[in-house]
Every structure is written in C-alpha cells, then in structure tokens.
CSV table of C-alpha atoms in Angstrom, one decimal:
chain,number,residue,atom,x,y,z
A,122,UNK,CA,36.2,-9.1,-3.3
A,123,UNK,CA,34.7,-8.5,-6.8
A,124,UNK,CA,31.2,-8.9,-5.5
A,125,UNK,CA,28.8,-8.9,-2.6
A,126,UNK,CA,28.3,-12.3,-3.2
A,127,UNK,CA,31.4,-13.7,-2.4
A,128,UNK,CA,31.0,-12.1,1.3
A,129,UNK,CA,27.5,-13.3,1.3
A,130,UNK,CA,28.3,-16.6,0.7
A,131,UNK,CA,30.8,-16.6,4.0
A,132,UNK,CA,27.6,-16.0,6.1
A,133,UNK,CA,25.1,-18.7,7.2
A,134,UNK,CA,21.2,-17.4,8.1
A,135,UNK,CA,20.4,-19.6,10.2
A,136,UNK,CA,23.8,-18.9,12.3
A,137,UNK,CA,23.1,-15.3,11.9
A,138,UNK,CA,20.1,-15.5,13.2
A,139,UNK,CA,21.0,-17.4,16.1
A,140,UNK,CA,23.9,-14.9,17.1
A,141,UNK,CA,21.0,-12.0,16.9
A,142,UNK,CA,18.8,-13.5,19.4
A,143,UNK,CA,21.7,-14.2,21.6
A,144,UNK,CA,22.7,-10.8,22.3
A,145,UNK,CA,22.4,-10.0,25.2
A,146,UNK,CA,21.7,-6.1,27.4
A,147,UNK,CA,25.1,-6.3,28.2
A,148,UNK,CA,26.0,-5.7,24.2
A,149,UNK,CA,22.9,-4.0,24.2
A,150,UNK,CA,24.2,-0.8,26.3
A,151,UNK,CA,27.8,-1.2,25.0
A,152,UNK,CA,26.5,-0.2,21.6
A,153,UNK,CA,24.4,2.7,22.5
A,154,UNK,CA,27.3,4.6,24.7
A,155,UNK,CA,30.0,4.0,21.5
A,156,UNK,CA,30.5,6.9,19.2
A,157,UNK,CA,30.6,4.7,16.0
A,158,UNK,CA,29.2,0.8,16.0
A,159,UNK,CA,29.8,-2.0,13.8
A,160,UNK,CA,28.0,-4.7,12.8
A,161,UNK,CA,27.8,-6.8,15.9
A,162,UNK,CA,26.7,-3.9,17.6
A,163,UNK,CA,23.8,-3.5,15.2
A,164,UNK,CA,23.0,-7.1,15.7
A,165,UNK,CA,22.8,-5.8,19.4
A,166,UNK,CA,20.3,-3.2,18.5
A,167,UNK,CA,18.1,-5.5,16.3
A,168,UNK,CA,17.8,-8.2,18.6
A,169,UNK,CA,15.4,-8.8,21.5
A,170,UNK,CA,17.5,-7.8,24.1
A,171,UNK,CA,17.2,-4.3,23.0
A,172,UNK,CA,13.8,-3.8,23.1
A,173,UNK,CA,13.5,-2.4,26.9
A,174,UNK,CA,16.1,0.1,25.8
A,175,UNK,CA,13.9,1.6,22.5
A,176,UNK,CA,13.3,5.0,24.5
A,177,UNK,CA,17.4,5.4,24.6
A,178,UNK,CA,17.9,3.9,21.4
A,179,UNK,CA,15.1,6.4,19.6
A,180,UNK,CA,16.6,9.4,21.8
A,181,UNK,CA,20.1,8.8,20.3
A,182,UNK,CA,19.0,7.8,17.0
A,183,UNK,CA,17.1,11.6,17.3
A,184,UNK,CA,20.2,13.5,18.1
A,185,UNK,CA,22.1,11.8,15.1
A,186,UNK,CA,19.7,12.5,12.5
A,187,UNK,CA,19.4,16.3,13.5
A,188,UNK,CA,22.7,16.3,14.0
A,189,UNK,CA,23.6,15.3,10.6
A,190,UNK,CA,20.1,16.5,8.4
A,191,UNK,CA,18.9,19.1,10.6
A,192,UNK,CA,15.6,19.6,11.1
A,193,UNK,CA,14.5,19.0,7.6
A,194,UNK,CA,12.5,16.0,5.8
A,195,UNK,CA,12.5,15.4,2.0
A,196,UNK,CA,9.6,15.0,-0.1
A,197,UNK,CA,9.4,12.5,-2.8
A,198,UNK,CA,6.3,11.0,-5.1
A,199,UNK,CA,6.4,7.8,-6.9
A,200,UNK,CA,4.6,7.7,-10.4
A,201,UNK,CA,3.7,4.1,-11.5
A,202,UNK,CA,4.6,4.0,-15.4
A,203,UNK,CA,3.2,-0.1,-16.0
A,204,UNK,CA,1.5,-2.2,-14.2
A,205,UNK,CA,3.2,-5.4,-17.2
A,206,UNK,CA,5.0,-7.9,-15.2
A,207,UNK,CA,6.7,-11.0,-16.2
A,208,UNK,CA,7.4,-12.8,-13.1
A,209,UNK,CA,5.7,-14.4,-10.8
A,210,UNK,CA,5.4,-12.9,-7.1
A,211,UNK,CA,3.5,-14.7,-4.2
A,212,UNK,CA,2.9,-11.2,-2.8
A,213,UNK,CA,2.4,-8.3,-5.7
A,214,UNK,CA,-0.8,-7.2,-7.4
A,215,UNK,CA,1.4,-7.3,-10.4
A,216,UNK,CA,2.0,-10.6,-10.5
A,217,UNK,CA,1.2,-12.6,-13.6
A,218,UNK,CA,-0.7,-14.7,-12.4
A,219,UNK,CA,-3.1,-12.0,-11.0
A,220,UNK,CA,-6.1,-11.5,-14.1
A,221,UNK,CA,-6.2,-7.9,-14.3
A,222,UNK,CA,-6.1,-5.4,-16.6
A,223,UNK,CA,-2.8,-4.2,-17.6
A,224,UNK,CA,-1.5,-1.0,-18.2
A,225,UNK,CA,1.2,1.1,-19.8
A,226,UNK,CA,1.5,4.8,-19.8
A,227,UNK,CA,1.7,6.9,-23.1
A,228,UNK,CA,3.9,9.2,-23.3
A,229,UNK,CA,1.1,12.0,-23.1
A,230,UNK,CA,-0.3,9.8,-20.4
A,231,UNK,CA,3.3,10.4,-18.5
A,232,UNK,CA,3.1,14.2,-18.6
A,233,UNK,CA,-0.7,14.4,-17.8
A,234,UNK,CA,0.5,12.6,-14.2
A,235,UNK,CA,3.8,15.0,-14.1
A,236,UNK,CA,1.7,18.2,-14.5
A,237,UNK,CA,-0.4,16.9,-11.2
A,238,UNK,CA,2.6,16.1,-9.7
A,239,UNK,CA,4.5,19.1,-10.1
A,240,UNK,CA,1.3,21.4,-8.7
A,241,UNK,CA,1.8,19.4,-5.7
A,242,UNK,CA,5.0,20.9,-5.8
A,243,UNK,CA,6.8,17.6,-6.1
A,244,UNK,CA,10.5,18.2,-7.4
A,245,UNK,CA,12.0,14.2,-7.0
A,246,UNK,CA,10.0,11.4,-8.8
A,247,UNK,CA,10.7,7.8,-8.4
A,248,UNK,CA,9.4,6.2,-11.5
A,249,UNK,CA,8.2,2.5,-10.6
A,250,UNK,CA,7.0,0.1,-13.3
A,251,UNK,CA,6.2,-4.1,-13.1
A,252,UNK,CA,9.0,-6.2,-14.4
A,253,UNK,CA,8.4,-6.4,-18.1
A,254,UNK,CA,11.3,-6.5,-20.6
A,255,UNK,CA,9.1,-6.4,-24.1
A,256,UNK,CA,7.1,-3.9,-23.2
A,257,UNK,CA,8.7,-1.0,-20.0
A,258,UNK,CA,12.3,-2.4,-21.0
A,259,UNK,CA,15.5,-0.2,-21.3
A,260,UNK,CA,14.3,1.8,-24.3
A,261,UNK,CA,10.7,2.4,-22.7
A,262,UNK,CA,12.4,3.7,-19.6
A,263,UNK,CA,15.1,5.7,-21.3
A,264,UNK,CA,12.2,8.0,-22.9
A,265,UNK,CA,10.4,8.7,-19.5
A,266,UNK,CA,13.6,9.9,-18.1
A,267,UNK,CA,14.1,12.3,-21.4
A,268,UNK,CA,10.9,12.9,-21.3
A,269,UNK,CA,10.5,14.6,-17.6
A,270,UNK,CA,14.2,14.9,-17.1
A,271,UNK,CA,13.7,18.9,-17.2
A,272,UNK,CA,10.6,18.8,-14.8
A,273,UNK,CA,12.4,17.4,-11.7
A,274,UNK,CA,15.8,18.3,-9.7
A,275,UNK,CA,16.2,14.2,-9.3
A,276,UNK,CA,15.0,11.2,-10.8
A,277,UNK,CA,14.5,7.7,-9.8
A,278,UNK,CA,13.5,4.0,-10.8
A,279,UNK,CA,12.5,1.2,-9.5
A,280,UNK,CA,12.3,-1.4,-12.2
A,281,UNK,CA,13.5,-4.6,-13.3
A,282,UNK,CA,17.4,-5.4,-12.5
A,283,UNK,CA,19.6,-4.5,-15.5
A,284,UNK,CA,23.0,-4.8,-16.8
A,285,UNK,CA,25.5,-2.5,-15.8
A,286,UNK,CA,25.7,-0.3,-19.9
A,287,UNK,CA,22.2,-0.2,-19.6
A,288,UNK,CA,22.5,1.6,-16.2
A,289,UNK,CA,25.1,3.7,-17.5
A,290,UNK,CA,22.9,4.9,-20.8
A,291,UNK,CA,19.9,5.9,-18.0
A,292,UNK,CA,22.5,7.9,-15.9
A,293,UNK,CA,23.6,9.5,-18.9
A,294,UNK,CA,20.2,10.1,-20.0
A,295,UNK,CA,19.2,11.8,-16.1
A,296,UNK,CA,19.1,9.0,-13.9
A,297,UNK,CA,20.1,9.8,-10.4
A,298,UNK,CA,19.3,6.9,-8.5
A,299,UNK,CA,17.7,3.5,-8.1
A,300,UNK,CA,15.7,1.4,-5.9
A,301,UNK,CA,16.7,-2.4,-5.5
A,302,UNK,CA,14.9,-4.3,-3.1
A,303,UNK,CA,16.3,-8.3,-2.4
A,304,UNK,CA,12.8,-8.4,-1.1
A,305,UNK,CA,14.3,-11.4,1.4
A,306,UNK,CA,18.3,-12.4,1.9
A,307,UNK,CA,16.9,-16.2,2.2
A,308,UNK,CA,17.8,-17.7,-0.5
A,309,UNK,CA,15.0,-20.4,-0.1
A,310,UNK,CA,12.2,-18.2,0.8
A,311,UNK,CA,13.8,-16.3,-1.8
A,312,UNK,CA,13.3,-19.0,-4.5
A,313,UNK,CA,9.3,-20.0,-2.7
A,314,UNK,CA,8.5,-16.4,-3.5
A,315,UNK,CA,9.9,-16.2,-6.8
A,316,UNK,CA,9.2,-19.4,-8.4
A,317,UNK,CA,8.8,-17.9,-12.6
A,318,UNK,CA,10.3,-15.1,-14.6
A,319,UNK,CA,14.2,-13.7,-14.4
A,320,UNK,CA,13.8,-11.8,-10.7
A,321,UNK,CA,13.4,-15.9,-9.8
A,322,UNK,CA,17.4,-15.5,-10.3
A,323,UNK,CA,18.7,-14.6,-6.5
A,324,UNK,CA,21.9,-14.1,-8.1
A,325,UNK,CA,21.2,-12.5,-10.5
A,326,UNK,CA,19.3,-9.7,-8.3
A,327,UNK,CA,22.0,-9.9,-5.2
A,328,UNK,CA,24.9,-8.5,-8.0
A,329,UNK,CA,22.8,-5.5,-9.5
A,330,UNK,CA,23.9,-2.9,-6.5
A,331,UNK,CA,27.4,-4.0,-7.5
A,332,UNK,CA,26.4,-3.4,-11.2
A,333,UNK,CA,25.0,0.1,-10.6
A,334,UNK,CA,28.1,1.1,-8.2
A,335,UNK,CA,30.3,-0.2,-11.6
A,336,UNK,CA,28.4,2.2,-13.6
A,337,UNK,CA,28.4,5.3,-11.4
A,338,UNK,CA,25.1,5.8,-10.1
A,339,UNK,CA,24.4,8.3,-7.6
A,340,UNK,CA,22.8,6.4,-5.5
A,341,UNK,CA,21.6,3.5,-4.2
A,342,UNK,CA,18.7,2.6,-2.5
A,343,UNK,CA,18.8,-0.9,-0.3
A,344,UNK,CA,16.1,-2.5,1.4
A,345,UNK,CA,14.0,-5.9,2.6
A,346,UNK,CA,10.1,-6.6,2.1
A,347,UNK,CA,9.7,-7.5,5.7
A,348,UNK,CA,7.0,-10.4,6.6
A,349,UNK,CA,8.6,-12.9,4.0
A,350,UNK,CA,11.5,-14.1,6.5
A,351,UNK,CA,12.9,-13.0,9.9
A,352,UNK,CA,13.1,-9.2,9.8
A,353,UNK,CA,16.2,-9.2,12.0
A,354,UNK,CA,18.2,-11.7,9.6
A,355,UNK,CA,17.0,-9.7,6.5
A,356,UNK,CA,17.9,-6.4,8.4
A,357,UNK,CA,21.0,-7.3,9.1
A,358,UNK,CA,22.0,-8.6,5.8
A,359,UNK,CA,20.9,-5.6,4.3
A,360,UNK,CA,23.3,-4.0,6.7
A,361,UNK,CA,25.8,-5.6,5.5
A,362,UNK,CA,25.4,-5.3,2.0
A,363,UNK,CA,25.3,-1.4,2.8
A,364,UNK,CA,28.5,-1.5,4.3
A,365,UNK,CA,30.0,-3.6,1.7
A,366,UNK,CA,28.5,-1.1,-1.0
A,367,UNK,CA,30.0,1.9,0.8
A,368,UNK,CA,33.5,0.5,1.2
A,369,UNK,CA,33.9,-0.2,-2.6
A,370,UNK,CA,31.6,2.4,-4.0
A,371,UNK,CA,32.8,5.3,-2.1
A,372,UNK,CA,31.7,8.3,-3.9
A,373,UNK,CA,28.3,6.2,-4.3
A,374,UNK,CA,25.1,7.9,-1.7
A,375,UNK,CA,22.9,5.2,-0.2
A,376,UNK,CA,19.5,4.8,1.2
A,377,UNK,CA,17.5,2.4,2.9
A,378,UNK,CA,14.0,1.2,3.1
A,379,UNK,CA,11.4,-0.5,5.6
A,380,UNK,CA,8.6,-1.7,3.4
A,381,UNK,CA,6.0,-4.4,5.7
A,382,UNK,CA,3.9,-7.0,3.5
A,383,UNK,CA,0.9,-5.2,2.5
A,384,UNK,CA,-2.7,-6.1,1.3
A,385,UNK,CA,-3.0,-6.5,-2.3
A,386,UNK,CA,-4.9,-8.5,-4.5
A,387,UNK,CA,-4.4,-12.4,-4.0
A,388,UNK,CA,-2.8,-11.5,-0.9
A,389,UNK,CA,-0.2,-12.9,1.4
A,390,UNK,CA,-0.3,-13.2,4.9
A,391,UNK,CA,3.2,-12.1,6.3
A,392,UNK,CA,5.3,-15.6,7.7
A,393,UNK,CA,7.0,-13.4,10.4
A,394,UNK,CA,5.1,-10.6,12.0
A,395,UNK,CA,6.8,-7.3,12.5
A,396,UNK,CA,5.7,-4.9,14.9
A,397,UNK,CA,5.2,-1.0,15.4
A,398,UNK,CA,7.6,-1.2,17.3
A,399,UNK,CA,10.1,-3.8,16.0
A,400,UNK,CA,10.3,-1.5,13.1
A,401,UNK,CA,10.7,1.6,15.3
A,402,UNK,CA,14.1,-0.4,17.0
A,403,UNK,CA,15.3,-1.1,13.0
A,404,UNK,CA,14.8,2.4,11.5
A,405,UNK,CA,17.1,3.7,15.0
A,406,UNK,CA,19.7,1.3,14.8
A,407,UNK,CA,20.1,2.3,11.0
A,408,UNK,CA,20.7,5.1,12.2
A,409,UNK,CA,23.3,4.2,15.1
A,410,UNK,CA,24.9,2.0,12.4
A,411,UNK,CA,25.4,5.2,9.7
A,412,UNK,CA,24.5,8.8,10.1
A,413,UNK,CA,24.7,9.8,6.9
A,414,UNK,CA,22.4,7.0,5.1
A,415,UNK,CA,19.1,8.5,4.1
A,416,UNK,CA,16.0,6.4,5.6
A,417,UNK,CA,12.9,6.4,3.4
A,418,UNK,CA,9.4,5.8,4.7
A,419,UNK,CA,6.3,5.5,2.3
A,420,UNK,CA,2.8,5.7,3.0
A,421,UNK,CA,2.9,1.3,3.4
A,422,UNK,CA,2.6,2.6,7.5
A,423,UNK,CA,-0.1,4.8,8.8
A,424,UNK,CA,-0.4,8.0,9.6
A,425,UNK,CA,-0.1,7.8,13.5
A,426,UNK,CA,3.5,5.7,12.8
A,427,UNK,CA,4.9,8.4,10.1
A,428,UNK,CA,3.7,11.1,12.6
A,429,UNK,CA,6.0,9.6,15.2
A,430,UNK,CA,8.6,8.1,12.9
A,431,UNK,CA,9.9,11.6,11.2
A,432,UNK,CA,11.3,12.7,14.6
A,433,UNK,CA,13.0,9.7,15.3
A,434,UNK,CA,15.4,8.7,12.0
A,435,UNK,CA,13.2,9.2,9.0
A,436,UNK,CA,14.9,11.8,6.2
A,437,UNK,CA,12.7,11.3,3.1
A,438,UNK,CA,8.7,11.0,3.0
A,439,UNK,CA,5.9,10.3,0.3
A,440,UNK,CA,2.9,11.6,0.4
A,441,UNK,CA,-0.5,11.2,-1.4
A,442,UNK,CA,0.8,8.1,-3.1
A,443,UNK,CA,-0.7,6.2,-5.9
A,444,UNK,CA,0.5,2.4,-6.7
A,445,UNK,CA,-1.2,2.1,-10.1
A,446,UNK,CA,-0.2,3.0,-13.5
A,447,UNK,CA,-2.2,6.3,-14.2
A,448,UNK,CA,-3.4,6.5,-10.2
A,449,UNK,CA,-3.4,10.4,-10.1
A,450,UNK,CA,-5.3,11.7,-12.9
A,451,UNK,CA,-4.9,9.1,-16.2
A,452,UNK,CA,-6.7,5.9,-14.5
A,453,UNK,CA,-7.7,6.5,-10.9
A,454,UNK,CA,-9.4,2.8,-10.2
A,455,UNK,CA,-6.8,0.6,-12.1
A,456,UNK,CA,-5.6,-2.4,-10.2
A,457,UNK,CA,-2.8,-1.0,-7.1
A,458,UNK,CA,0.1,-3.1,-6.7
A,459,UNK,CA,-0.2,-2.9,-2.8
A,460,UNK,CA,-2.7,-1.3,-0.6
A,461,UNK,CA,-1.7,2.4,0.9
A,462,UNK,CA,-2.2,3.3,4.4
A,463,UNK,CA,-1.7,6.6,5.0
A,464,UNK,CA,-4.1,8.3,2.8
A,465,UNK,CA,-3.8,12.1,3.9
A,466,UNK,CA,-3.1,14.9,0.4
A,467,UNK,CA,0.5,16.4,0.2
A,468,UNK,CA,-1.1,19.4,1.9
A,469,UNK,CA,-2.0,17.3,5.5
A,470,UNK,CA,1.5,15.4,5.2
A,471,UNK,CA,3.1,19.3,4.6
A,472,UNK,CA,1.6,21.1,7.8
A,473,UNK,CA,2.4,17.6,9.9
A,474,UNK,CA,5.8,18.2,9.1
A,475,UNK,CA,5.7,22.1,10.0
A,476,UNK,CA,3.5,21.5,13.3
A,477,UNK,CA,6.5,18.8,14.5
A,478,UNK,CA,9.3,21.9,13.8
A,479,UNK,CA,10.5,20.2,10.7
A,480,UNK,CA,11.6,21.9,7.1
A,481,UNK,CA,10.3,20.2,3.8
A,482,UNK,CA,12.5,20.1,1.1
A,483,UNK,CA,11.5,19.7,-2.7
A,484,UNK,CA,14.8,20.0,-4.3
A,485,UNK,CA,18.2,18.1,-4.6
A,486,UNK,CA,19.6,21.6,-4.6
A,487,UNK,CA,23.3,19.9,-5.4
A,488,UNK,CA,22.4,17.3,-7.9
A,489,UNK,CA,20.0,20.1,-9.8
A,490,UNK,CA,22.7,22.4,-10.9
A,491,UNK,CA,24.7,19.4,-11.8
A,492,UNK,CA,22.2,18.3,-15.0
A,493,UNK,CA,21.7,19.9,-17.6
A,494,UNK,CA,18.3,21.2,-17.9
C-alpha cells in the first residue's frame, strides 16, 4: 500500500464498532494470557467486556512498561508559539470564530519563555502553535527550531499539517518529532467539526504521518481527541494506523496520546463520554498491543488520575503547562486554547514521581549527541 488511506478505506466504523462491543470475556482472557496480541485482541481489551478484568489488564500492562522503560518517566513542556488560527474548530479556543486577542511570539519573546523553561530544568520542548499559514508558517517555524535548537536535547511541534520537503527542511534544521492528532477517524464527525479552513481536508490530514515517515522523521506522535466520536472506534483506528506506520516506517519511533474534550472558550460538551476508567483500560491495552510505544499524558487529566496513571503505562509527563502563547512569563492571562487540570509546579509533579519509586529523565541522551549543538 502507498498510504494509510488505502487500508483505511477497507474498514467500515460502524462495522468496527459493532465487532468491538461484541467481544466477548472469552477473547477478553485470551488476549491478556498471549505474549504478543494483534488487533482483534486489542479490540478485546477496548471493549466492554474487558472492563471486570481492568485490575489484570493494568497489572500486565505494569510489568510491560517496567519491563521495557524501567522505572523511569520523561519530562516534557510544551511552549505555545501563536495563538493565529485559520480554521474553524467546534472545540478549540483557537478557533476563528472565537473574538480574542491574537498572539504571536517574537523571537525575544521565544527565548524569554525558554530561559523559564530551561530553570525548570526542562531539556525536550514541544513547540505548539494554531493553524496559520501567513503568519506561524514553514519559515516562522523554521526560525524557532534554529533559534532554541541548542537549548534542548529534542525538539517537537505540533502545528499545521505540511508537505513532506517542508518536513524534511525542519528535520534538517533540528526537528525530532511531531505531533499529529486526526482528532476523530469519523470521517463525518470529522467534517461537523471541521466545517472552514485546510485541516477541514480529512484527507488531507489522514496522509501527513505517511508524509513525515517519507521524510525521515524521528518520530511520530499519534492520537484521538476523545469526546467527539466513540472512543473505542477512534482508539482502535489509531491502532491501526500505528501499526501500519511501524510496518512501513520501520526505523521511524512512535508515540501515542489520550487527550479528553476539555473546557475552553465557546465550549463543547463531549458527544460520547469517556471515563476514568475507560481511559485507564485504553492507555493498558496500548500497552498490551506494543511495548515499545511511548504513552504521553498531559496535564488535560487531574492530578489524582496522573498520580495513578504513571505506574500503570504512562512513559512521558508534562508538568506546569501553559496553553497560551507567552503563558509562562511573556503574557500570563492571554486567551488558553483548552483548560488545564492538573495545576501542581514542575517541582510537585518531580517529588510525585520520586515518592512512587520512579526516575525523571530530562534528556534524549541518544538523539542529543546525534545534533549538532
């Protein structure tokens, strides 16, 4: 196949979703005694019959992870560069439609936000910006990468989709990975949620993984903004989308996920409800499903779930997180693109980690001494 798509296409969600909620404990235990599981048994995992077996399915899901990471978490920060958008999205503060104040960071502005960063002791940055072309296009995201490239050990964006040689001139200019979100695999809800602005084009934003495997990213991260569809269907399309990605893009890392529909300005009330717990089952049968994928959780959830969730499957962890342009030290009260729950400094999110036996790590040691500083 040349592109996800065309394996997409085969699948139906309706069908898919159907075959989810038919599992049954039967397939259920089958998958958790198997060394290795495939898809159907992560359909098993993910579906309502699994939920009287979460205690065994977080145990196992345990074992893997320290198995495979140790006990060690990794710290990251993201750093809002624009708060410009050019789409329309029923449930961002960024939105266009939204009448606020817009913002774009200077590059002074930039460095005044890495220098609090970096006392933090952050040493990976995601760089996150609204979906602008004009004004936080290729050439405005280019400079921040050149501009901090010799402050941090690994760098990553979450931005607009782009085309495969403009991915290739940010990896040559430091990037090491980036952040695509289908936000939902429904291709109608998709389109409801989406209805102005070039991320309205499904397609369009379905091929980009395939465009940054093309150009030799480092890695990729996956996920699904859970609330706007069935979290199961979405799940397991991202699912499979990982394992498409990892068969053609071998020498490609991946990461996934889990961000819930959040408060923000204009809000949207979430069309499917997911749980605590729900989201306790998905994050462990990730982990069942791959062992080596990294699982990212932000400070979306609450301190009591990221308290729990780090000894269960979680490998990377934000902490004292700001969602607007300028948010740590340029432009504290400027418009945040979603509410934050857990609120606690780096410091509070450090000695968690230590009290629960668990190592923080600051540094890509490997991809460090492979730039050039």
């Amino acid at each position: 196949m040349s592109n996800f798509k065309e394996l997409f296409d085969t699948y139906n969600w309706e069908d898919t979703l159907k075959s989810i909620f038919n599992k049954t404990a039967v397939e259920v235990e089958s998958a958790l005694i198997k060394d290795k599981i495939d898809l159907e048994d992560f359909k098993a995992l993910i579906s309502p019959a699994a939920r009287p077996y979460i205690e065994q399915l977080a145990q196992k899901s345990s074992l893997l992870t320290k198995k495979r990471f140790g006990n060690t978490i990794q710290m990251y920060a993201p750093m809002y560069l624009s708060n410009e958008c050019q789409n329309i999205c029923t449930y961002c503060g960024f939105s266009m439609t939204n009448k606020i104040p817009r913002r774009t960071l200077t590059d002074s502005e930039i460095l005044k936000e890495v220098a609090f960063l970096k006392e933090k002791g952050y040493d990976h940055i995601l760089l996150v910006t609204g979906e602008a072309n004009k004004t936080v296009g290729v050439n405005y995201i280019k400079n921040a990468i050149e501009l901090i490239r010799s402050q941090f050990s690994n760098i990553t964006i979450e931005v607009q989709p782009l085309d495969q040689d403009e991915y290739e001139s940010l990896i040559e200019a430091g990037l090491y990975a980036v952040l695509v979100y289908q936000e939902t695999y429904h291709r109608d809800e998709y389109k409801k949620h989406h209805p102005k602005g070039k991320k309205s084009n499904f397609n369009y934003r379905l091929d980009t993984p395939d465009r940054l495997g093309k150009a030799g990213i480092h890695k990729i991260g996956l996920g699904a903004l859970f609330g706007l569809e069935d979290w199961r269907a979405d799940s397991f399309f991202t699912a499979l989308h990982l394992k498409y990605l990892q068969k053609t893009y071998w020498k490609t890392k991946y990461s996934i996920s889990f961000p819930r529909l959040r408060p923000h300005s204009g809000g949207l009330e979430p069309k499917v409800e997911m749980t605590d717990t729900d989201l306790v089952q998905l994050i462990c049968a990730f982990r069942l499903l791959d062992e080596d994928v990294e699982l990212s959780m932000s400070t979306r959830e609450s301190e009591i779930f990221r308290n729990n969730i780090v000894n269960l499957g979680a490998t990377s962890i934000s902490a004292e997180s700001k969602t607007n342009p300028g948010g740590y030290t340029v432009e504290p009260q400027s418009l945040e693109q979603f509410e934050i729950s857990d609120e606690r400094s780096t410091a509070e999110v450090v000695k968690m980690l230590k009290d629960k036996g668990l190592e923080v790590v600051w540094k890509d040691w490997a991809h460090f001494e492979s730039i050039e500083k």
